[in-house]
Amino acid sequence: MASSRDDFIIAIRSAFLKKSTQQKFSLLTLVFISIFIILLSSLDFKAVRYLKAGLSEVVYRSSFIVSIPENFVRNSFINIIEYTTFFNRYQNNRDELDKLKSDFVSNEIIQYENQELKVLIDDYISSSNKILAKIIVDHDSPFLKSIIINKGSKDDIKIGTNIYDQSYLVGRVIEVNYKTSRVLLLSDLNSNVPVTIAPQNIQAIVTGSGDNFGQIKYIKAGLSEELVDESIVYTSGTGAIFKSGVPIGKLRSKKDGSSNRYDVEFYSDFTQLKYVFAETITQIEIPQVEPEIVPIEDKSEELEESKLKILEDELKIIEETNSKFIEENENLTSEINDLNNQISVLNNEIFLQKQKINQFNLDTQELEFLKLNLEHGHKCRKSFFNADGFNVGTEEYKSCVLNGGRTGG
Amino acid sequence: MEVEQVANLKTKGSFSKLYTWLPIILLFVSVLNEFDFNYLKLEYFSFNFPFILIFFFTLKDFKHFDYLFVFFAGLLNDTVIGLPLGISSLSYTLICIATAYIRNITIRPSPMKDWFYFLFIISLINSLNYSVLTLFFSYDLVLTSYLVNTTCTFLLYIIFVSIFKYYMKGIND
């Protein structure tokens, strides 16, 4: 038992400390150096930062050169796949282009409006300058989704600079070297973007999934029921990390057990990126109009003058309002007179109609009596043979005719 | 005629020199280039070629496979991927330690044993990597990707080993 433990210890010691004839360092030394470097890189000293930036600069360029053969193979592979769907895509693109052209015009109008409004609220105008950058390293790692671009602090790139593919957001810069930068893509698990979902106008956060789509997270309870497929997801600008109003992708809902999961299908295909735009923003403050400096002795006079002017203005406004009221009053009086005339006309009409109705009723009764008179008149008329009859024209005769010739009650 | 022979010998000499340094060159190319076929878009497919290379050649105690180069390769890998500096160097050095240990305790080498030992080592190192990155550097990582990467690396080991053995045979001849 003891000897096997000794063997283990000897083997371990030998593995850690023994240097072969070819080796310059023992493995234990290298382990300690590795741990030391990890600690240094986590502490973020200035010297370490510069050293890291220098190393990155060299390594990224070397990586770009070394990747040329693999990139050639990769691009050939992608080209072959693209050619097979070339014609269909051409037709789709043509249709889309027509639509985009019309959208572009309205977009420009909105931009101008936006700029004007910003001037009105004494805000700042951000003048953005988009720099074209080439992707020099894109390894599409399954763990971390990032790319390296050939622009750095020399080109005014800063940490947080927004990166675009055309006008779609791709990610933001997380590491800046002199002539290169690392961009964290929106699909990375560590990426969080505050967004607005249109047209429902719902605020949410899109986080990367580690795959080629994002996930809607941190949405207010109950609002998820309002979300529908094809809704547009764009940056809300909350937190000032990303510029507002930049399109990201479209919403897709997926059944995840009993509930729905909402994914964001990015407009841009991150695996096909060759060139991107880095947007460097400079804020231009709108110059405030400086008030003229007036000598102190003139100030009181000016104050009174301005007060008088205000009072005059007030008086003018009151007079104007008054005249408007008078005018309105006259209009209302004439309207009332008109209405009264209309009422009297209508009353006359009603009276005439009532008379007509009464006449009609009388005529109807008379007609009825004449009909019955023809039928039963002989029964009610006083004659030699009918001594119980009545004289024609009397009320009794009339009631006898109306009762159908019955003389008695 | 003699000049021609000398020239041939010189060319052959420099070629064989390059040939003997091929594993370490391949290691640097693979860390700079992330030789992993990710562009094939095979879902979940990824593997760690440097792990296979380092494990095999340090296990065979290949004379041109210096630990210091392995250490530098780790630093380059961290820079390219964007991990904190030193993480990959530590991983690679730990593989070297593991292979040195297995070399010391093995009397009769068996490829099958080596293969499963490789699985154990890369699982341990990937777990360590995952823990350090998530606990100390607050990285969000997908555990499934690590598991798939470990499995694919393990499965591809045997294929690459057969190619490396062919190379070793060429060196010995």
XYZ file of C-alpha atoms in Angstrom:
582
model
C 0.000 0.000 0.000
C 2.742 2.369 1.091
C 4.889 1.545 -1.920
C 2.040 2.285 -4.384
C 1.509 5.663 -2.703
C 5.246 6.337 -3.001
C 5.111 5.427 -6.694
C 2.229 7.860 -7.203
C 4.078 10.650 -5.418
C 7.254 9.944 -7.369
C 5.325 9.957 -10.662
C 3.561 13.217 -9.789
C 6.777 14.874 -8.631
C 8.523 13.730 -11.760
C 5.669 15.029 -13.943
C 5.711 18.428 -12.268
C 9.379 19.068 -11.728
C 11.486 16.948 -14.046
C 12.733 18.712 -17.119
C 13.514 16.600 -20.149
C 16.705 17.330 -22.012
C 14.782 19.422 -24.515
C 12.645 21.338 -22.014
C 13.771 24.716 -20.717
C 11.121 25.141 -18.011
C 9.555 22.670 -15.588
C 5.794 22.323 -15.882
C 5.284 23.563 -12.332
C 6.983 26.851 -13.266
C 4.715 27.196 -16.286
C 1.619 26.505 -14.152
C 2.653 29.243 -11.732
C 3.356 31.662 -14.593
C -0.087 30.894 -16.085
C -1.835 31.562 -12.770
C 0.195 34.752 -12.332
C -0.853 35.967 -15.802
C -4.519 35.139 -15.106
C -4.347 37.178 -11.887
C -2.624 40.075 -13.651
C -5.159 40.147 -16.485
C -8.035 40.136 -13.989
C -6.527 43.042 -12.010
C -6.509 45.286 -15.096
C -3.320 47.289 -14.515
C -2.446 49.982 -17.029
C 0.847 48.326 -17.964
C -0.875 44.985 -18.442
C -3.541 46.653 -20.547
C -0.929 48.171 -22.874
C 0.951 44.889 -23.045
C -2.246 43.057 -23.867
C -3.153 45.622 -26.545
C 0.315 45.248 -28.121
C 0.077 41.478 -28.046
C -3.436 41.569 -29.498
C -2.273 43.827 -32.313
C 0.414 41.334 -33.373
C -1.709 38.240 -32.788
C -4.742 39.526 -34.705
C -2.615 40.367 -37.735
C -0.873 36.975 -37.537
C -4.225 35.277 -37.169
C -5.483 37.095 -40.259
C -2.503 35.926 -42.316
C -2.677 32.363 -41.001
C -6.432 32.234 -41.671
C -6.055 33.111 -45.376
C -6.032 29.483 -46.635
C -8.945 28.454 -44.396
C -10.858 31.595 -45.314
C -10.317 30.759 -48.966
C -11.782 27.285 -48.431
C -14.621 28.721 -46.378
C -15.454 31.424 -48.907
C -15.396 28.905 -51.764
C -17.756 26.676 -49.799
C -20.115 29.599 -49.103
C -19.931 30.761 -52.743
C -20.936 27.337 -54.023
C -23.954 27.306 -51.712
C -24.850 30.876 -52.709
C -24.747 30.161 -56.458
C -27.377 27.459 -56.111
C -29.926 29.953 -54.810
C -28.680 32.893 -56.838
C -31.638 33.510 -59.165
C -34.362 33.280 -56.514
C -32.441 35.602 -54.286
C -31.954 38.054 -57.150
C -35.704 38.277 -57.727
C -36.428 38.669 -54.038
C -33.757 41.329 -53.750
C -35.191 43.266 -56.681
C -38.642 43.359 -55.082
C -37.167 44.310 -51.772
C -35.100 47.068 -53.358
C -38.188 48.720 -54.827
C -39.852 48.682 -51.441
C -36.748 49.979 -49.728
C -36.390 52.863 -52.141
C -39.812 54.153 -51.169
C -39.076 53.576 -47.483
C -35.818 55.436 -47.783
C -37.524 58.678 -48.803
C -39.866 58.649 -45.808
C -36.923 57.744 -43.605
C -34.983 60.785 -44.708
C -37.961 63.005 -43.943
C -38.190 61.542 -40.450
C -34.498 62.134 -39.888
C -34.786 65.783 -40.843
C -37.817 66.164 -38.585
C -35.942 64.534 -35.753
C -33.034 66.907 -36.180
C -35.337 69.917 -36.197
C -37.101 68.740 -33.063
C -33.816 68.237 -31.269
C -32.872 71.800 -32.077
C -36.220 72.960 -30.707
C -35.745 71.239 -27.343
C -32.230 72.666 -26.963
C -30.729 69.202 -27.120
C -27.569 68.268 -28.906
C -27.114 67.037 -32.457
C -25.014 63.949 -32.699
C -22.988 64.016 -35.832
C -22.142 60.456 -36.659
C -19.419 59.310 -38.919
C -19.516 55.765 -40.173
C -16.159 54.199 -40.880
C -15.886 51.132 -43.039
C -13.976 48.383 -41.259
C -12.801 45.032 -42.500
C -13.232 41.914 -40.409
C -9.826 40.381 -40.051
C -10.632 37.556 -37.634
C -13.979 35.773 -37.400
C -13.713 32.304 -35.982
C -17.365 31.814 -35.123
C -16.441 30.147 -31.854
C -19.236 28.147 -30.217
C -18.384 29.719 -26.851
C -17.814 33.402 -27.540
C -19.334 35.277 -30.458
C -16.933 38.060 -31.373
C -15.094 39.429 -34.389
C -11.928 41.473 -34.852
C -12.013 44.565 -37.093
C -9.091 46.475 -38.590
C -9.928 49.814 -36.953
C -8.803 50.903 -33.531
C -8.127 53.886 -31.309
C -6.229 55.459 -34.233
C -9.561 55.759 -36.054
C -11.469 57.147 -33.032
C -12.967 53.778 -32.114
C -13.838 53.614 -28.427
C -15.162 50.934 -26.117
C -18.901 50.840 -26.740
C -18.753 52.065 -30.343
C -21.769 50.679 -32.208
C -21.038 48.404 -35.148
C -23.401 48.050 -38.095
C -23.951 45.862 -41.101
C -25.520 48.363 -43.522
C -28.009 50.016 -41.159
C -28.555 46.984 -38.920
C -26.928 46.705 -35.542
C -24.311 43.974 -35.247
C -22.713 44.601 -31.861
C -20.438 46.891 -29.932
C -16.729 47.273 -29.380
C -15.455 45.694 -26.143
C -11.706 45.897 -26.637
C -9.744 48.589 -28.450
C -6.154 48.344 -29.621
C -4.246 50.860 -31.730
C -5.277 49.522 -35.133
C -7.663 46.689 -34.267
C -10.753 46.191 -32.074
C -12.833 43.298 -30.801
C -16.574 43.483 -31.391
C -18.987 41.565 -29.188
C -21.786 40.347 -31.455
C -25.445 40.581 -30.444
C -25.641 36.787 -30.560
C -23.112 36.381 -27.730
C -24.476 35.214 -24.391
C -22.901 38.223 -22.693
C -24.641 40.733 -24.971
C -27.661 42.622 -23.590
C -29.425 45.284 -25.654
C -32.343 47.445 -24.449
C -34.939 47.377 -27.213
C -38.393 48.590 -28.199
C -40.791 46.204 -29.896
C -42.979 47.897 -32.493
C -45.855 48.455 -33.121
C -46.834 47.427 -29.572
C -44.231 49.828 -28.154
C -43.046 47.357 -25.530
C -39.682 47.794 -23.823
C -37.500 44.713 -23.324
C -33.933 43.412 -23.305
C -32.526 41.215 -26.059
C -29.792 38.854 -24.944
C -27.662 36.664 -27.158
C -28.339 32.956 -27.206
C -24.899 31.771 -28.255
C -26.567 30.835 -31.549
C -27.567 33.019 -34.503
C -30.614 34.533 -32.812
C -31.437 36.600 -29.750
C -33.922 36.080 -26.944
C -36.408 38.542 -25.483
C -35.879 38.791 -21.744
C -36.854 40.986 -18.808
C -40.219 41.900 -20.272
C -42.911 43.279 -17.972
C -45.366 40.596 -16.832
C -48.539 40.480 -18.921
C -47.060 42.366 -21.860
C -45.770 39.237 -23.557
C -49.353 38.355 -24.541
C -49.404 41.427 -26.785
C -46.362 40.321 -28.758
C -46.954 38.973 -32.253
C -44.741 37.431 -34.895
C -42.970 39.745 -37.346
C -42.953 42.635 -34.865
C -39.943 44.868 -35.431
C -37.264 45.003 -32.751
C -35.093 48.106 -32.612
C -32.814 49.710 -30.052
C -34.527 51.914 -27.484
C -31.371 53.795 -26.532
C -31.999 53.204 -22.825
C -28.775 53.376 -20.865
C -27.084 55.237 -23.731
C -25.040 52.159 -24.667
C -26.668 51.822 -28.051
C -28.033 54.572 -30.278
C -31.826 54.609 -30.354
C -33.920 53.550 -33.339
C -31.463 51.129 -34.906
C -33.172 48.036 -36.331
C -32.051 44.693 -34.926
C -34.419 42.011 -36.151
C -37.882 40.526 -36.268
C -39.780 38.770 -33.512
C -40.484 35.044 -33.715
C -42.541 33.202 -31.131
C -41.844 29.582 -30.299
C -43.736 27.162 -28.093
C -41.648 26.317 -25.061
C -43.694 23.881 -22.992
C -46.836 25.589 -21.767
C -45.557 29.115 -22.402
C -44.314 30.972 -25.465
C -40.666 31.874 -25.986
C -39.850 34.968 -28.019
C -36.747 34.978 -30.200
C -35.305 37.728 -32.329
C -34.265 36.786 -35.828
C -31.445 39.221 -36.601
C -31.681 41.151 -39.866
C -27.976 40.672 -40.376
C -26.365 37.257 -40.843
C -23.348 37.436 -38.539
C -21.666 34.467 -40.168
C -21.506 36.241 -43.546
C -19.966 39.505 -42.430
C -16.969 40.754 -44.382
C -17.145 44.488 -43.825
C -18.919 46.444 -41.118
C -19.463 50.096 -40.266
C -18.187 51.541 -37.007
C -20.087 54.639 -35.970
C -18.052 57.260 -34.194
C -20.331 59.819 -32.599
C -19.465 63.377 -31.667
C -22.009 65.475 -29.801
C -22.377 69.021 -31.045
C -23.980 71.287 -28.462
C -26.472 73.732 -29.931
C -25.088 77.217 -29.257
C -27.204 79.123 -26.733
C -28.053 82.740 -27.666
C -26.147 84.870 -25.190
C -28.151 87.825 -23.754
C -26.633 91.246 -24.423
C -24.922 92.853 -21.446
C -26.760 96.079 -20.466
C -25.403 98.783 -18.073
C -26.973 98.684 -14.575
C -28.447 102.283 -14.669
C -30.514 101.467 -17.774
C -31.871 98.320 -16.281
C -34.755 99.847 -14.195
C -36.018 101.887 -17.169
C -35.895 98.854 -19.388
C -37.736 96.867 -16.744
C -40.591 99.418 -16.613
C -40.718 99.594 -20.365
C -40.949 95.870 -20.637
C -43.700 95.828 -17.948
C -45.646 98.466 -19.884
C -45.193 96.497 -23.033
C -46.535 93.410 -21.342
C -49.550 95.369 -20.029
C -50.214 96.834 -23.472
C -50.057 93.385 -24.944
C -52.455 92.103 -22.286
C -54.875 94.974 -23.021
C -54.694 94.280 -26.693
C -55.473 90.626 -26.075
C -58.449 91.509 -23.817
C -59.855 93.947 -26.409
C -59.518 91.380 -29.124
C -61.294 88.791 -26.978
C -64.030 91.284 -26.149
C -64.751 92.111 -29.770
C -64.848 88.412 -30.495
C -67.414 87.918 -27.694
C -69.587 90.769 -29.042
C -69.470 89.352 -32.503
C -70.404 85.932 -31.198
C -73.255 87.447 -29.183
C -74.723 89.152 -32.258
C -74.494 85.973 -34.205
C -76.292 84.088 -31.442
C -79.128 86.692 -31.258
C -79.778 86.489 -34.984
C -79.736 82.720 -34.718
C -82.355 82.859 -31.908
C -84.610 85.125 -34.048
C -84.367 82.754 -36.951
C -85.251 79.870 -34.715
C -88.309 81.706 -33.296
C -89.563 82.405 -36.823
C -89.130 78.785 -37.680
C -91.143 77.789 -34.560
C -94.110 80.063 -35.498
C -94.158 78.681 -39.034
C -94.177 75.192 -37.670
C -97.004 76.016 -35.215
C -99.168 77.310 -38.101
C -98.498 74.172 -40.031
C -99.539 72.063 -37.025
C -102.797 74.029 -36.605
C -103.708 73.597 -40.291
C -102.960 69.913 -40.137
C -105.121 69.518 -37.009
C -108.033 71.248 -38.803
C -107.630 68.944 -41.759
C -107.676 65.916 -39.483
C -110.904 67.112 -37.748
C -112.591 67.740 -41.103
C -111.547 64.328 -42.266
C -113.023 62.711 -39.126
C -116.338 64.588 -39.627
C -116.508 63.572 -43.253
C -115.898 59.960 -42.321
C -118.746 60.007 -39.723
C -121.090 61.668 -42.241
C -120.263 59.096 -44.876
C -120.944 56.280 -42.417
C -124.333 57.832 -41.463
C -125.352 58.232 -45.129
C -124.482 54.590 -45.835
C -126.558 53.386 -42.835
C -129.334 55.838 -43.717
C -129.715 54.226 -47.121
C -129.879 50.824 -45.500
C -131.948 51.493 -42.358
C -133.521 54.919 -42.971
C -136.969 53.485 -43.801
C -137.063 51.667 -40.441
C -136.507 54.870 -38.469
C -138.507 57.366 -40.532
C -141.966 58.287 -39.138
C -144.719 57.292 -41.636
C -148.190 55.978 -41.837
C -146.986 52.426 -41.419
C -144.268 53.258 -38.906
C -145.792 55.223 -36.075
C -142.785 54.495 -33.797
C -140.433 56.256 -36.180
C -138.791 59.656 -35.837
C -138.803 62.807 -37.812
C -135.921 63.046 -40.274
C -133.117 65.313 -39.069
C -133.709 64.766 -35.350
C -131.073 63.344 -33.002
C -133.316 60.314 -32.262
C -133.551 59.555 -36.003
C -129.812 59.793 -36.295
C -129.159 57.459 -33.354
C -131.814 55.030 -34.714
C -130.008 54.902 -38.102
C -126.622 54.459 -36.406
C -128.090 51.598 -34.263
C -129.106 49.810 -37.429
C -132.863 50.718 -37.356
C -133.502 49.743 -33.727
C -135.814 52.327 -32.218
C -135.755 51.225 -28.608
C -132.795 50.968 -26.176
C 27.293 16.458 -60.243
C 28.690 16.751 -56.728
C 27.291 20.257 -56.365
C 23.890 18.953 -57.380
C 24.087 16.198 -54.756
C 25.087 18.681 -52.079
C 22.199 20.944 -53.065
C 19.801 17.982 -52.925
C 21.082 17.040 -49.503
C 20.689 20.642 -48.317
C 17.100 20.815 -49.611
C 16.339 17.452 -48.058
C 17.901 18.620 -44.784
C 15.851 21.799 -44.533
C 12.716 19.931 -45.554
C 13.232 17.258 -42.893
C 13.924 20.006 -40.333
C 10.619 21.624 -41.208
C 9.003 18.202 -41.102
C 10.235 17.576 -37.556
C 8.919 20.959 -36.434
C 5.562 20.328 -38.118
C 3.555 19.487 -34.924
C 4.527 22.714 -33.178
C 3.900 24.726 -36.370
C 0.514 23.036 -36.657
C -0.201 23.918 -33.023
C 0.499 27.627 -33.648
C -1.498 27.614 -36.882
C -4.431 25.935 -35.178
C -4.519 28.390 -32.262
C -4.237 31.377 -34.575
C -6.721 29.991 -37.058
C -9.169 28.179 -34.761
C -9.034 25.118 -36.985
C -12.488 23.757 -36.090
C -14.706 23.592 -39.229
C -17.286 25.908 -37.633
C -18.181 27.271 -41.065
C -19.690 23.901 -42.010
C -22.608 24.945 -39.781
C -23.009 21.476 -38.337
C -25.204 22.089 -35.357
C -23.349 21.792 -32.057
C -20.242 20.477 -33.822
C -16.971 21.820 -32.454
C -13.759 20.260 -31.290
C -10.500 21.316 -29.742
C -7.662 20.380 -32.061
C -4.840 21.800 -29.865
C -5.903 19.462 -27.034
C -5.471 16.403 -29.288
C -2.165 17.652 -30.658
C -0.675 18.511 -27.268
C -1.895 15.323 -25.626
C -0.503 13.065 -28.334
C 2.898 14.672 -28.826
C 3.636 15.277 -25.163
C 2.586 11.718 -24.405
C 5.070 10.527 -27.004
C 7.627 12.951 -25.524
C 8.281 14.350 -28.986
C 11.571 16.195 -28.867
C 10.525 19.313 -30.797
C 7.360 19.788 -28.794
C 8.655 22.199 -26.174
C 6.465 23.009 -23.148
C 7.404 26.672 -23.500
C 5.980 26.750 -27.038
C 2.843 25.050 -25.768
C 2.587 27.724 -23.102
C 2.948 30.531 -25.699
C 0.404 28.821 -27.939
C -2.016 29.041 -25.007
C -1.407 32.782 -24.708
C -2.070 33.235 -28.437
C -5.253 31.183 -28.185
C -6.536 33.376 -25.353
C -5.819 36.514 -27.354
C -7.542 35.201 -30.480
C -10.640 33.887 -28.698
C -10.856 36.815 -26.290
C -10.506 34.871 -23.067
C -8.591 36.253 -20.063
C -4.877 35.781 -20.699
C -3.396 32.626 -19.196
C -6.493 30.402 -19.169
C -5.529 28.324 -22.201
C -1.865 28.300 -21.174
C -2.894 26.761 -17.867
C -5.102 24.215 -19.659
C -2.351 23.211 -22.061
C 0.223 22.989 -19.286
C -2.137 20.787 -17.271
C -2.412 18.438 -20.255
C 1.381 18.310 -20.363
C 1.465 17.436 -16.647
C -1.136 14.713 -17.152
C 0.750 13.163 -20.048
C 4.042 13.349 -18.150
C 2.365 11.538 -15.269
C 0.820 8.833 -17.478
C 4.196 8.360 -19.203
C 5.836 7.813 -15.847
C 3.337 5.250 -14.611
C 2.816 3.340 -17.862
C 4.968 0.343 -18.561
C 3.074 -1.078 -21.524
C 1.278 1.696 -23.511
C -2.207 0.950 -24.830
C -3.984 3.265 -27.327
C -7.363 2.423 -25.811
C -6.236 3.381 -22.303
C -4.698 6.566 -23.669
C -7.972 7.411 -25.393
C -10.084 7.154 -22.246
C -7.412 8.839 -20.215
C -7.622 11.678 -22.759
C -11.381 11.881 -22.176
C -10.836 12.126 -18.430
C -8.201 14.850 -18.803
C -10.115 17.057 -21.248
C -13.307 16.734 -19.187
C -11.374 17.828 -16.115
C -9.723 20.745 -17.924
C -12.923 21.923 -19.584
C -14.702 21.793 -16.215
C -11.912 23.844 -14.699
C -12.091 26.324 -17.584
C -15.854 26.626 -17.278
C -15.674 27.124 -13.501
C -12.924 29.756 -13.653
C -14.625 31.710 -16.451
C -18.078 31.696 -14.862
C -17.057 32.120 -11.212
C -14.112 34.512 -11.423
C -14.715 36.319 -14.711
C -18.567 36.271 -14.768
C -18.742 34.914 -18.313
C -22.069 33.510 -19.524
C -21.270 30.185 -21.152
C -23.387 27.332 -22.474
C -22.516 24.131 -20.641
C -23.948 22.044 -23.501
C -21.397 23.528 -25.912
C -18.597 22.453 -23.575
C -20.028 18.939 -23.293
C -20.432 18.622 -27.068
C -16.952 20.029 -27.615
C -15.479 17.500 -25.166
C -17.346 14.607 -26.790
C -16.370 15.594 -30.347
C -12.741 16.115 -29.315
C -12.766 12.692 -27.663
C -14.286 10.992 -30.728
C -11.967 12.692 -33.215
C -8.894 11.881 -31.117
C -8.628 8.364 -32.487
C -8.780 9.584 -36.107
C -6.108 12.233 -35.602
C -3.940 9.792 -33.648
C -3.844 7.436 -36.623
C -2.713 10.341 -38.822
C -0.084 11.398 -36.255
C 1.191 7.843 -36.010
C 1.705 7.848 -39.753
C 3.680 11.065 -39.350
C 5.747 9.575 -36.507
C 6.504 6.563 -38.675
C 7.744 8.929 -41.371
C 10.037 10.641 -38.844
C 11.479 7.361 -37.561
C 12.103 6.114 -41.094
